[in-house]
PDB file of C-alpha atoms in Angstrom:
ATOM      1  CA  PRO A1149     -99.065-117.159 216.910  1.00  0.00           C
ATOM      2  CA  ILE A1150    -101.110-116.590 213.947  1.00  0.00           C
ATOM      3  CA  VAL A1151    -101.609-114.148 210.918  1.00  0.00           C
ATOM      4  CA  THR A1152    -104.686-114.146 209.048  1.00  0.00           C
ATOM      5  CA  THR A1153    -107.506-112.548 207.439  1.00  0.00           C
ATOM      6  CA  ARG A1154    -110.689-111.902 207.627  1.00  0.00           C
ATOM      7  CA  GLU A1155    -111.713-113.865 204.406  1.00  0.00           C
ATOM      8  CA  GLY A1156    -113.090-116.718 204.935  1.00  0.00           C
ATOM      9  CA  ALA A1157    -113.162-118.105 207.992  1.00  0.00           C
ATOM     10  CA  GLY A1158    -109.840-117.094 209.525  1.00  0.00           C
ATOM     11  CA  ASP A1159    -110.645-115.122 211.935  1.00  0.00           C
ATOM     12  CA  THR A1160    -112.514-117.574 213.326  1.00  0.00           C
ATOM     13  CA  ALA A1161    -110.668-118.370 216.407  1.00  0.00           C
ATOM     14  CA  VAL A1162    -108.068-115.629 216.108  1.00  0.00           C
ATOM     15  CA  VAL A1163    -108.583-111.795 217.872  1.00  0.00           C
ATOM     16  CA  ASP A1164    -106.570-109.610 217.075  1.00  0.00           C
ATOM     17  CA  GLY A1165    -103.887-108.414 219.069  1.00  0.00           C
ATOM     18  CA  GLU A1166    -104.285-110.755 222.293  1.00  0.00           C
ATOM     19  CA  ASN A1167    -103.683-114.078 220.485  1.00  0.00           C
ATOM     20  CA  GLY A1168    -102.656-113.083 216.208  1.00  0.00           C
ATOM     21  CA  ALA A1169    -102.884-110.372 213.601  1.00  0.00           C
ATOM     22  CA  ILE A1170    -105.454-110.121 211.226  1.00  0.00           C
ATOM     23  CA  VAL A1171    -104.645-107.978 207.905  1.00  0.00           C
ATOM     24  CA  ASP A1172    -106.214-107.320 205.132  1.00  0.00           C
ATOM     25  CA  PRO A1173    -105.416-109.647 202.581  1.00  0.00           C
ATOM     26  CA  MET A1174    -104.313-106.932 199.888  1.00  0.00           C
ATOM     27  CA  ASP A1175    -102.553-105.104 202.334  1.00  0.00           C
ATOM     28  CA  GLN A1176     -98.935-106.576 202.061  1.00  0.00           C
ATOM     29  CA  SER A1177     -96.747-103.990 203.758  1.00  0.00           C
ATOM     30  CA  ASP A1178     -99.111-105.043 206.745  1.00  0.00           C
ATOM     31  CA  LEU A1179     -99.239-108.992 206.718  1.00  0.00           C
ATOM     32  CA  GLU A1180     -95.050-107.808 205.992  1.00  0.00           C
ATOM     33  CA  ALA A1181     -95.020-105.689 209.261  1.00  0.00           C
ATOM     34  CA  LYS A1182     -97.442-108.462 211.674  1.00  0.00           C
ATOM     35  CA  ILE A1183     -95.068-110.884 210.273  1.00  0.00           C
ATOM     36  CA  GLU A1184     -91.524-108.937 211.150  1.00  0.00           C
ATOM     37  CA  SER A1185     -93.129-108.011 214.205  1.00  0.00           C
ATOM     38  CA  LEU A1186     -94.105-111.736 215.494  1.00  0.00           C
ATOM     39  CA  ILE A1187     -90.510-112.725 214.045  1.00  0.00           C
ATOM     40  CA  GLY A1188     -89.318-109.948 216.227  1.00  0.00           C
ATOM     41  CA  SER A1189     -90.656-110.709 219.718  1.00  0.00           C
ATOM     42  CA  GLU A1190     -90.314-113.858 221.634  1.00  0.00           C
ATOM     43  CA  GLN A1191     -92.514-112.439 223.875  1.00  0.00           C
ATOM     44  CA  LEU A1192     -95.284-111.725 221.474  1.00  0.00           C
ATOM     45  CA  ARG A1193     -94.653-114.584 219.956  1.00  0.00           C
ATOM     46  CA  GLY A1194     -95.341-116.837 223.534  1.00  0.00           C
ATOM     47  CA  ARG A1195     -98.741-114.173 224.622  1.00  0.00           C
ATOM     48  CA  TYR A1196    -100.116-114.655 221.490  1.00  0.00           C
ATOM     49  CA  GLY A1197     -99.263-118.964 221.707  1.00  0.00           C
ATOM     50  CA  GLU A1198    -100.441-118.915 224.819  1.00  0.00           C
ATOM     51  CA  LYS A1199    -103.415-116.946 224.001  1.00  0.00           C
ATOM     52  CA  SER A1200    -104.474-119.433 221.319  1.00  0.00           C
ATOM     53  CA  ARG A1201    -104.056-122.383 223.071  1.00  0.00           C
ATOM     54  CA  VAL A1202    -106.287-121.437 226.077  1.00  0.00           C
ATOM     55  CA  ILE A1203    -109.026-120.157 223.458  1.00  0.00           C
ATOM     56  CA  ALA A1204    -108.517-123.740 221.463  1.00  0.00           C
ATOM     57  CA  GLU A1205    -109.396-125.556 224.898  1.00  0.00           C
ATOM     58  CA  THR A1206    -112.007-123.652 226.339  1.00  0.00           C
ATOM     59  CA  GLU A1207    -113.700-122.580 222.603  1.00  0.00           C
ATOM     60  CA  LEU A1208    -113.319-125.117 220.125  1.00  0.00           C
ATOM     61  CA  SER A1209    -112.683-128.116 221.793  1.00  0.00           C
ATOM     62  CA  VAL A1210    -113.843-131.295 220.352  1.00  0.00           C
ATOM     63  CA  ASN A1211    -116.812-132.147 222.420  1.00  0.00           C
ATOM     64  CA  LEU A1212    -117.834-128.779 222.990  1.00  0.00           C
ATOM     65  CA  ILE A1213    -117.915-127.804 219.312  1.00  0.00           C
ATOM     66  CA  ALA A1214    -119.774-131.673 218.850  1.00  0.00           C
ATOM     67  CA  ASN A1215    -122.492-130.827 221.470  1.00  0.00           C
ATOM     68  CA  GLU A1216    -123.235-127.747 220.036  1.00  0.00           C
ATOM     69  CA  TYR A1217    -123.849-129.524 216.702  1.00  0.00           C
ATOM     70  CA  ALA A1218    -126.216-131.839 218.507  1.00  0.00           C
ATOM     71  CA  ASP A1219    -127.876-128.817 219.889  1.00  0.00           C
ATOM     72  CA  VAL A1220    -128.677-127.471 216.798  1.00  0.00           C
ATOM     73  CA  PHE A1221    -129.697-131.238 215.686  1.00  0.00           C
ATOM     74  CA  ARG A1222    -132.348-131.106 218.763  1.00  0.00           C
ATOM     75  CA  ARG A1223    -133.749-128.201 217.937  1.00  0.00           C
ATOM     76  CA  LEU A1224    -134.071-129.272 214.325  1.00  0.00           C
ATOM     77  CA  LEU A1225    -135.363-132.663 214.972  1.00  0.00           C
ATOM     78  CA  LYS A1226    -137.184-130.797 218.017  1.00  0.00           C
ATOM     79  CA  ILE A1227    -136.433-133.993 220.324  1.00  0.00           C
TER      80      ILE A1227
END
């Protein structure tokens, strides 16, 4: 499970409420609440963890990302 912000690339692999939580970086109480909800719920941690694994395998795999970069370079070079 992931708790992150929308700052930088923190929310690249997180869908709020599906595989983690996205919080406002200036909202300490929201951060505390999201962390406490994960600590208090094994079921929530399991659901977020499973969904994160699926996203990593289907959307963020090394092969997939490498192929996307190769496609970009091919278009730039017009191969």
